[in-house]
CSV table of C-alpha atoms in Angstrom, one decimal:
chain,number,residue,atom,x,y,z
A,1,MET,CA,11.9,-17.9,7.2
A,2,GLY,CA,9.1,-15.4,7.3
A,3,ILE,CA,6.3,-14.0,5.2
A,4,TYR,CA,7.4,-10.5,5.5
A,5,LEU,CA,10.8,-10.7,7.2
A,6,ASN,CA,13.5,-12.7,5.4
A,7,PRO,CA,11.1,-14.3,2.9
A,8,ARG,CA,12.0,-17.4,0.8
A,9,ASN,CA,12.7,-17.5,-2.9
A,10,ASP,CA,9.6,-19.5,-4.1
A,11,ASN,CA,8.3,-16.7,-6.3
A,12,PHE,CA,11.6,-16.3,-8.1
A,13,LYS,CA,11.9,-20.1,-8.4
A,14,GLU,CA,8.5,-20.1,-10.3
A,15,PHE,CA,9.8,-17.5,-12.7
A,16,LEU,CA,12.9,-19.6,-13.4
A,17,ASN,CA,10.8,-22.7,-14.0
A,18,SER,CA,8.4,-20.9,-16.5
A,19,GLU,CA,8.6,-21.6,-20.2
A,20,ILE,CA,9.6,-18.0,-20.8
A,21,PHE,CA,12.2,-16.5,-18.5
A,22,VAL,CA,13.8,-13.2,-19.4
A,23,ASP,CA,16.9,-12.7,-17.3
A,24,LYS,CA,16.8,-9.3,-15.5
A,25,THR,CA,19.2,-10.2,-12.7
A,26,MET,CA,21.9,-7.7,-13.8
A,27,ILE,CA,19.9,-5.1,-11.9
A,28,LEU,CA,21.5,-6.6,-8.9
A,29,SER,CA,24.9,-5.4,-10.1
A,30,VAL,CA,23.6,-1.8,-10.2
A,31,LEU,CA,22.0,-2.2,-6.8
A,32,ASN,CA,25.1,-3.7,-5.3
A,33,GLY,CA,27.0,-0.6,-6.5
A,34,ILE,CA,24.7,1.9,-4.8
A,35,MET,CA,23.5,0.1,-1.6
A,36,LYS,CA,25.0,1.5,1.6
A,37,THR,CA,25.5,4.9,-0.2
A,38,SER,CA,23.3,8.0,-0.3
A,39,GLN,CA,21.7,6.7,-3.5
A,40,LYS,CA,20.3,3.6,-1.7
A,41,TYR,CA,16.7,5.0,-1.7
A,42,ILE,CA,15.1,4.0,-5.1
A,43,CYS,CA,11.5,4.4,-6.4
A,44,ILE,CA,10.5,2.6,-9.6
A,45,SER,CA,7.2,3.6,-11.3
A,46,ARG,CA,5.9,1.8,-14.4
A,47,PRO,CA,2.5,0.9,-15.8
A,48,ARG,CA,0.7,-2.3,-14.8
A,49,ARG,CA,2.2,-5.6,-16.0
A,50,PHE,CA,5.6,-4.1,-16.9
A,51,GLY,CA,7.5,-6.5,-14.5
A,52,LYS,CA,7.9,-4.4,-11.4
A,53,THR,CA,6.9,-7.3,-9.0
A,54,TYR,CA,9.0,-9.7,-11.0
A,55,VAL,CA,12.1,-7.6,-10.4
A,56,ALA,CA,11.2,-7.1,-6.7
A,57,ASN,CA,11.2,-10.9,-6.3
A,58,ILE,CA,14.6,-11.2,-7.9
A,59,ILE,CA,15.9,-8.6,-5.4
A,60,SER,CA,14.3,-10.3,-2.5
A,61,SER,CA,15.6,-13.8,-3.4
A,62,TYR,CA,19.1,-12.5,-3.8
A,63,TYR,CA,19.5,-10.5,-0.6
A,64,SER,CA,17.2,-12.4,1.8
A,65,LYS,CA,18.9,-14.3,4.6
A,66,GLY,CA,15.7,-16.4,4.7
A,67,CYS,CA,16.8,-18.6,1.8
A,68,ASP,CA,19.8,-20.1,0.0
A,69,SER,CA,19.5,-18.9,-3.6
A,70,ARG,CA,22.9,-19.7,-4.9
A,71,SER,CA,21.8,-22.5,-7.2
A,72,LEU,CA,19.0,-20.4,-8.7
A,73,PHE,CA,21.2,-17.4,-9.5
A,74,GLU,CA,24.1,-19.5,-10.8
A,75,ARG,CA,21.8,-20.1,-13.8
A,76,CYS,CA,21.6,-16.3,-14.4
A,77,LYS,CA,23.7,-13.5,-15.8
A,78,ILE,CA,24.4,-12.0,-12.4
A,79,SER,CA,26.5,-15.1,-11.4
A,80,LYS,CA,29.2,-13.9,-13.8
A,81,ASP,CA,29.3,-10.4,-12.3
A,82,ALA,CA,32.1,-9.4,-10.0
A,83,SER,CA,29.7,-8.3,-7.3
A,84,PHE,CA,27.7,-11.6,-7.2
A,85,GLU,CA,29.2,-13.1,-4.1
A,86,SER,CA,29.3,-9.8,-2.1
A,87,ASN,CA,25.7,-9.7,-1.0
A,88,LEU,CA,24.1,-13.1,-1.8
A,89,ASN,CA,21.6,-13.9,1.0
A,90,LYS,CA,23.4,-11.7,3.5
A,91,PHE,CA,20.7,-9.2,4.5
A,92,ASN,CA,17.6,-9.0,6.5
A,93,VAL,CA,14.9,-8.3,3.9
A,94,ILE,CA,11.5,-6.8,4.7
A,95,LYS,CA,9.2,-7.4,1.7
A,96,LEU,CA,5.7,-5.8,1.6
A,97,ASP,CA,3.1,-5.8,-1.1
A,98,ILE,CA,1.0,-2.8,-0.1
A,99,ASN,CA,-1.7,-3.6,-2.7
A,100,SER,CA,-2.2,-7.1,-1.3
A,101,GLU,CA,-2.3,-5.9,2.3
A,102,TYR,CA,-4.9,-3.3,1.4
A,103,ARG,CA,-7.1,-5.7,-0.6
A,104,ASN,CA,-7.1,-8.4,2.1
A,105,ILE,CA,-8.0,-6.3,5.2
A,106,VAL,CA,-11.6,-5.7,6.0
A,107,GLU,CA,-11.1,-2.7,8.3
A,108,LYS,CA,-9.1,-0.5,6.1
A,109,LYS,CA,-8.4,2.0,8.9
A,110,SER,CA,-6.4,-0.8,10.7
A,111,LEU,CA,-4.1,-1.4,7.7
A,112,ILE,CA,-0.9,0.2,9.1
A,113,ASN,CA,-1.4,-1.3,12.6
A,114,LYS,CA,-1.9,-4.8,11.1
A,115,ILE,CA,1.1,-4.6,8.9
A,116,THR,CA,3.2,-3.4,11.9
A,117,ARG,CA,1.9,-6.2,14.1
A,118,ASN,CA,2.4,-8.9,11.6
A,119,ILE,CA,6.0,-8.0,10.9
A,120,ARG,CA,6.8,-7.4,14.6
A,121,ASP,CA,5.6,-10.9,15.3
A,122,GLU,CA,8.2,-12.2,12.9
A,123,PHE,CA,10.9,-10.1,14.5
A,124,ILE,CA,10.0,-11.7,17.8
A,125,GLU,CA,10.3,-15.2,16.3
A,126,GLN,CA,13.5,-14.6,14.3
A,127,PHE,CA,15.4,-12.6,17.0
A,128,PRO,CA,14.5,-14.3,20.2
A,129,GLY,CA,17.4,-12.7,22.1
A,130,ILE,CA,16.0,-9.1,21.5
A,131,LYS,CA,13.1,-7.7,23.5
A,132,PHE,CA,10.3,-6.2,21.4
A,133,TYR,CA,7.2,-4.5,22.8
A,134,ASP,CA,3.6,-4.2,21.5
A,135,ASP,CA,4.0,-0.5,20.9
A,136,ASN,CA,7.2,-0.8,18.9
A,137,SER,CA,6.9,0.6,15.4
A,138,LEU,CA,8.5,-1.3,12.5
A,139,ALA,CA,11.3,1.4,12.4
A,140,GLU,CA,12.0,0.7,16.1
A,141,CYS,CA,12.2,-3.0,15.5
A,142,ILE,CA,14.7,-2.5,12.8
A,143,LEU,CA,16.8,-0.2,15.0
A,144,LYS,CA,16.8,-2.6,17.9
A,145,VAL,CA,18.2,-5.4,15.7
A,146,PHE,CA,20.8,-3.1,14.1
A,147,ASP,CA,21.8,-1.9,17.6
A,148,LYS,CA,22.3,-5.4,19.0
A,149,THR,CA,23.7,-7.2,15.9
A,150,GLY,CA,24.9,-4.5,13.5
A,151,GLU,CA,22.9,-6.3,10.8
A,152,LYS,CA,21.5,-4.0,8.0
A,153,PHE,CA,18.1,-4.3,6.3
A,154,VAL,CA,16.8,-4.2,2.7
A,155,VAL,CA,13.3,-2.9,2.5
A,156,LEU,CA,11.2,-3.8,-0.5
A,157,MET,CA,7.8,-2.2,-0.9
A,158,ASP,CA,5.7,-3.2,-3.9
A,159,GLU,CA,2.8,-1.0,-5.1
A,160,TYR,CA,3.7,1.6,-2.5
A,161,ASP,CA,1.2,4.1,-4.2
A,162,VAL,CA,-2.0,2.0,-3.9
A,163,LEU,CA,-3.4,4.3,-1.2
A,164,VAL,CA,-2.9,7.3,-3.5
A,165,ARG,CA,-4.6,5.5,-6.4
A,166,GLU,CA,-7.5,4.3,-4.1
A,167,ASN,CA,-7.9,7.9,-2.8
A,168,VAL,CA,-8.3,6.6,0.8
A,169,GLU,CA,-9.7,8.6,3.7
A,170,GLN,CA,-7.3,11.2,5.0
A,171,ASP,CA,-6.8,9.6,8.4
A,172,LEU,CA,-5.5,6.4,6.8
A,173,PHE,CA,-3.4,8.3,4.4
A,174,ASN,CA,-1.9,10.3,7.3
A,175,GLN,CA,-1.1,7.0,9.1
A,176,TYR,CA,0.6,5.8,6.0
A,177,LEU,CA,2.7,8.9,5.7
A,178,ASP,CA,3.8,8.6,9.3
A,179,PHE,CA,4.7,4.9,8.5
A,180,LEU,CA,6.8,6.0,5.5
A,181,ASN,CA,8.4,8.8,7.5
A,182,GLY,CA,9.4,6.5,10.3
A,183,LEU,CA,11.1,4.1,7.8
A,184,PHE,CA,12.8,6.4,5.3
A,185,LYS,CA,13.3,9.9,6.8
A,186,SER,CA,14.8,9.0,10.2
A,187,ASP,CA,18.4,10.0,10.4
A,188,THR,CA,18.8,7.6,13.4
A,189,LEU,CA,17.5,4.7,11.3
A,190,ARG,CA,19.4,5.5,8.1
A,191,PRO,CA,22.6,3.5,9.0
A,192,ALA,CA,20.4,0.4,9.5
A,193,ILE,CA,19.0,0.6,5.9
A,194,ALA,CA,21.3,-0.9,3.3
A,195,LEU,CA,18.7,-0.5,0.5
A,196,ALA,CA,15.1,0.7,0.1
A,197,TYR,CA,13.4,-0.2,-3.2
A,198,LEU,CA,9.8,1.0,-3.8
A,199,THR,CA,7.7,0.2,-6.9
A,200,GLY,CA,4.4,1.8,-8.0
A,201,ILE,CA,2.4,2.9,-11.0
A,202,LEU,CA,2.6,6.6,-10.2
A,203,PRO,CA,5.6,8.5,-9.2
A,204,ILE,CA,5.8,10.0,-5.7
A,205,VAL,CA,2.9,12.4,-5.0
A,206,ARG,CA,4.2,15.9,-5.2
A,207,ASP,CA,2.7,17.3,-2.0
A,208,LYS,CA,2.5,15.6,1.5
A,209,ALA,CA,3.9,12.3,0.3
A,210,GLN,CA,6.9,13.9,-1.4
A,211,SER,CA,8.0,15.4,1.9
A,212,LYS,CA,8.2,11.8,3.3
A,213,LEU,CA,10.1,10.4,0.3
A,214,ASN,CA,12.1,13.3,-1.1
A,215,ASN,CA,15.3,11.4,-0.4
A,216,PHE,CA,14.4,8.8,-3.1
A,217,ASP,CA,15.8,8.7,-6.6
A,218,GLU,CA,12.9,8.2,-9.0
A,219,TYR,CA,13.0,6.1,-12.1
A,220,THR,CA,9.8,6.6,-14.0
A,221,ILE,CA,8.5,5.7,-17.5
A,222,LEU,CA,9.3,9.3,-18.5
A,223,ASN,CA,12.8,9.2,-17.0
A,224,ALA,CA,14.0,5.7,-16.2
A,225,GLY,CA,17.7,6.4,-16.3
A,226,LYS,CA,20.2,3.6,-15.7
A,227,LEU,CA,17.5,1.2,-14.7
A,228,SER,CA,15.6,1.5,-18.0
A,229,GLU,CA,16.4,-2.0,-19.3
A,230,PHE,CA,15.3,-3.8,-16.2
A,231,THR,CA,11.6,-3.2,-16.1
A,232,GLY,CA,10.0,-4.2,-19.3
A,233,PHE,CA,11.4,-6.3,-22.2
A,234,THR,CA,14.0,-4.7,-24.5
A,235,THR,CA,14.1,-4.9,-28.3
A,236,GLU,CA,16.9,-7.5,-28.1
A,237,GLU,CA,15.0,-9.7,-25.7
A,238,VAL,CA,11.9,-9.5,-27.8
A,239,ARG,CA,13.8,-10.3,-31.0
A,240,GLU,CA,15.3,-13.4,-29.4
A,241,LEU,CA,11.8,-14.6,-28.3
A,242,CYS,CA,10.4,-14.0,-31.7
A,243,LEU,CA,13.1,-16.1,-33.3
A,244,LYS,CA,12.6,-18.9,-30.7
A,245,TYR,CA,8.8,-18.9,-31.2
A,246,ASN,CA,8.8,-18.2,-34.9
A,247,ILE,CA,6.9,-14.9,-34.5
A,248,ASP,CA,7.2,-12.0,-37.0
A,249,PHE,CA,9.4,-9.5,-35.1
A,250,ALA,CA,8.3,-6.5,-37.2
A,251,GLU,CA,4.6,-7.2,-36.4
A,252,CYS,CA,5.4,-7.8,-32.8
A,253,ARG,CA,7.1,-4.4,-32.7
A,254,ARG,CA,4.1,-2.7,-34.3
A,255,TRP,CA,1.8,-4.3,-31.7
A,256,TYR,CA,3.8,-3.8,-28.5
A,257,ASP,CA,6.7,-1.4,-28.9
A,258,GLY,CA,6.6,2.4,-28.6
A,259,TYR,CA,8.1,3.2,-25.2
A,260,SER,CA,11.4,4.8,-26.0
A,261,LEU,CA,13.6,5.7,-23.0
A,262,VAL,CA,16.6,8.0,-23.3
A,263,TRP,CA,19.2,8.8,-20.6
A,264,PHE,CA,22.8,9.8,-20.1
A,265,GLU,CA,25.3,7.7,-18.3
A,266,ASP,CA,29.0,8.5,-17.9
A,267,GLY,CA,28.5,11.4,-20.3
A,268,LYS,CA,27.1,9.2,-23.1
A,269,LYS,CA,23.6,9.1,-24.5
A,270,LYS,CA,21.8,5.8,-24.2
A,271,GLU,CA,18.5,4.6,-25.6
A,272,CYS,CA,16.2,1.7,-24.9
A,273,GLU,CA,12.9,0.5,-26.4
A,274,ILE,CA,10.6,-1.1,-23.8
A,275,TYR,CA,7.8,-3.6,-24.5
A,276,ASN,CA,5.0,-4.7,-22.2
A,277,PRO,CA,6.2,-8.1,-21.0
A,278,GLU,CA,2.7,-9.4,-20.3
A,279,SER,CA,1.6,-8.9,-23.9
A,280,VAL,CA,4.8,-10.3,-25.4
A,281,VAL,CA,4.7,-13.4,-23.3
A,282,LYS,CA,1.1,-14.1,-24.2
A,283,THR,CA,1.8,-13.6,-27.9
A,284,MET,CA,4.7,-16.1,-27.8
A,285,LEU,CA,2.7,-18.7,-25.9
A,286,ASN,CA,-0.5,-18.3,-27.9
A,287,HIS,CA,1.3,-17.7,-31.2
A,288,LYS,CA,-1.2,-14.9,-31.9
A,289,PHE,CA,-1.1,-11.1,-31.7
A,290,GLY,CA,-3.9,-9.6,-29.6
A,291,ASN,CA,-4.9,-7.0,-27.1
A,292,TYR,CA,-3.7,-8.8,-23.9
A,293,TRP,CA,-3.1,-5.7,-21.8
A,294,ASN,CA,-6.9,-4.9,-21.5
A,295,LYS,CA,-7.2,-8.0,-19.3
A,296,THR,CA,-5.3,-6.1,-16.6
A,297,SER,CA,-6.4,-2.6,-17.3
A,298,SER,CA,-9.4,-0.7,-18.7
A,299,TYR,CA,-10.2,1.7,-21.4
A,300,GLU,CA,-12.5,3.5,-18.9
A,301,VAL,CA,-9.4,5.0,-17.4
A,302,ILE,CA,-9.0,6.9,-20.7
A,303,SER,CA,-12.7,7.6,-21.1
A,304,ASP,CA,-13.0,9.0,-17.6
A,305,ARG,CA,-10.2,11.4,-18.2
A,306,LEU,CA,-11.5,12.6,-21.6
A,307,ASN,CA,-14.8,13.4,-19.9
A,308,GLN,CA,-13.0,16.2,-18.1
A,309,ASN,CA,-12.8,17.9,-21.5
A,310,PHE,CA,-10.0,20.4,-20.9
A,311,ALA,CA,-9.4,23.0,-23.7
A,312,GLY,CA,-7.4,21.5,-26.6
A,313,THR,CA,-7.9,17.8,-25.5
A,314,LYS,CA,-10.2,16.8,-28.3
A,315,ASP,CA,-7.9,18.2,-31.1
A,316,ASP,CA,-4.8,16.6,-29.6
A,317,VAL,CA,-6.6,13.2,-29.2
A,318,ILE,CA,-7.7,13.3,-32.9
A,319,LYS,CA,-4.1,13.9,-33.9
A,320,MET,CA,-2.7,11.1,-31.8
A,321,LEU,CA,-5.4,8.6,-33.1
A,322,ALA,CA,-4.2,9.5,-36.6
A,323,GLY,CA,-0.6,8.6,-35.5
A,324,GLU,CA,0.8,12.0,-34.8
A,325,SER,CA,2.7,13.2,-31.7
A,326,ILE,CA,1.6,16.3,-29.8
A,327,ASP,CA,3.4,18.7,-27.5
A,328,VAL,CA,3.0,18.1,-23.8
A,329,ASN,CA,4.3,19.8,-20.6
A,330,ALA,CA,4.9,16.9,-18.3
A,331,THR,CA,6.2,19.1,-15.4
A,332,THR,CA,2.9,20.3,-13.9
A,333,TYR,CA,1.3,17.0,-13.0
A,334,LYS,CA,1.2,16.4,-9.2
A,335,ASN,CA,1.2,12.5,-9.5
A,336,THR,CA,-2.3,12.1,-8.1
A,337,ILE,CA,-5.5,10.6,-9.6
A,338,ASN,CA,-7.8,13.6,-9.2
A,339,ALA,CA,-5.8,16.9,-9.1
A,340,PHE,CA,-6.0,17.6,-12.9
A,341,THR,CA,-6.0,21.2,-14.0
A,342,THR,CA,-5.1,21.1,-17.7
A,343,LYS,CA,-4.9,18.6,-20.6
A,344,ASN,CA,-1.1,18.3,-19.9
A,345,ASP,CA,-1.9,16.8,-16.5
A,346,ILE,CA,-4.3,14.3,-18.2
A,347,PHE,CA,-1.8,13.3,-20.8
A,348,THR,CA,1.0,13.0,-18.3
A,349,TYR,CA,-1.1,10.8,-16.1
A,350,LEU,CA,-1.9,8.6,-19.1
A,351,MET,CA,1.8,8.4,-19.9
A,352,HIS,CA,2.5,6.9,-16.4
A,353,LEU,CA,-0.3,4.4,-17.0
A,354,GLY,CA,1.2,3.4,-20.3
A,355,TYR,CA,-1.6,4.7,-22.5
A,356,LEU,CA,0.8,7.2,-24.1
A,357,SER,CA,4.5,7.2,-24.6
A,358,TYR,CA,6.9,10.2,-24.1
A,359,ASP,CA,9.7,11.6,-26.2
A,360,ASP,CA,11.8,13.5,-23.7
A,361,SER,CA,14.0,15.2,-26.3
A,362,LYS,CA,11.0,16.7,-28.2
A,363,GLU,CA,8.7,17.0,-25.2
A,364,THR,CA,5.9,15.2,-27.1
A,365,CYS,CA,3.6,12.2,-26.5
A,366,ARG,CA,1.8,9.8,-28.7
A,367,ILE,CA,-0.1,6.5,-28.7
A,368,PRO,CA,2.7,3.9,-28.5
A,369,ASN,CA,1.5,0.9,-30.5
A,370,LYS,CA,-1.4,-1.0,-32.0
A,371,GLU,CA,-2.5,-2.7,-28.8
A,372,VAL,CA,-2.9,0.5,-26.9
A,373,LEU,CA,-4.5,2.2,-29.9
A,374,LYS,CA,-7.3,-0.3,-29.6
A,375,GLU,CA,-7.8,0.8,-26.0
A,376,TRP,CA,-8.1,4.4,-27.1
A,377,THR,CA,-10.5,3.4,-29.9
A,378,ASN,CA,-12.7,1.7,-27.3
A,379,ALA,CA,-12.5,4.6,-24.9
A,380,VAL,CA,-13.6,7.2,-27.5
A,381,SER,CA,-16.4,4.9,-28.8
A,382,VAL,CA,-17.8,4.5,-25.3
A,383,LYS,CA,-17.5,8.2,-24.7
A,384,LYS,CA,-19.5,8.9,-27.9
A,385,ARG,CA,-22.3,6.4,-26.9
A,386,LYS,CA,-22.6,7.6,-23.3
A,387,ASN,CA,-22.4,11.4,-23.8
A,388,THR,CA,-25.6,13.2,-24.6
A,389,SER,CA,-25.0,16.8,-23.4
A,390,ALA,CA,-24.5,19.6,-25.9
A,391,GLU,CA,-20.9,20.0,-24.7
A,392,SER,CA,-20.1,16.4,-25.1
A,393,LYS,CA,-21.4,16.3,-28.7
A,394,ASN,CA,-18.3,18.2,-29.6
A,395,TRP,CA,-16.5,14.9,-29.1
A,396,LYS,CA,-18.0,13.4,-32.2
A,397,PHE,CA,-15.1,12.1,-34.3
A,398,ASP,CA,-15.2,12.2,-38.1
A,399,PHE,CA,-13.2,9.0,-38.6
A,400,TYR,CA,-15.8,6.7,-37.2
């Protein structure tokens, strides 16, 4: 029905029609169990191209009143779940891609006002019997509908952390914090929100932003918990694809595995290996192993961080390039792109970006696989070529 409010299911339909479709719809069973509870605020953070947007489109297509998705989901695992009928296309959904909105606006300082105005226009169109005013915030629009109709909302916000990663001007960032505060920290609005689902690359910033989102349960690449299997491909899913496309599974594992997630559920320890979906799909379709991830990321991210040259960084990088794991304290990092004070902050940042994997039980990190190792090799090579100072000469590696 709308672009932002009660969107259609076209994106999910494209995924279903693709040659390779890996069914992640059982995440809906988990969400159906926690929506309308105090655990209804969720934030998922994963590296680029790990399937965050894909899952958000599944969620939108399932809950949105703006489409009829029954025939699509009847082809999926969720259709066999006891909760399938309970919430199918029964909610007002607000779906926002913050990265897209930020990239497509010329006057960045007008970002929040434009988002609010665009969604408010759709409220006016879809709820003609309710009076909305030009100065109504998005939160106020939601509250008006809930007050008049009792209808609850599902709020999906993809790439919620883009303003953090872009290090925008403080005035715009403050506007964004107020926007988040109005949506997610209002006790008055809380009954109108059935589910809030945020995705990003970085976890919630542990300063001003955290105060606006501290009611969210976070599921990160370091601690993905019960949602581990739904963002990224699992070992079983990759094994099935390798059989179908006649790809050597052991070699595929060497190239793209390495992100081991461990959590406890109902008192039992569970484990899950996660692969980068982008690289796995490209390998299947091209029938060739390769470094596909660098098409969406850059080794300069590593190189720029290494240039900060914190004590002990060089020795630890040498060990990891040789295949070893190194100790890391992942608790000090503030989830920003510039507030680094130790090598631990650098390594934790790179773990969230996917350049390192984390072993929670041992509190160590390592380079996860062959594909990412190539990015590290490129980054160190560039650093060696560019650096000329006496200090940077200490970065000369013997294995080149």
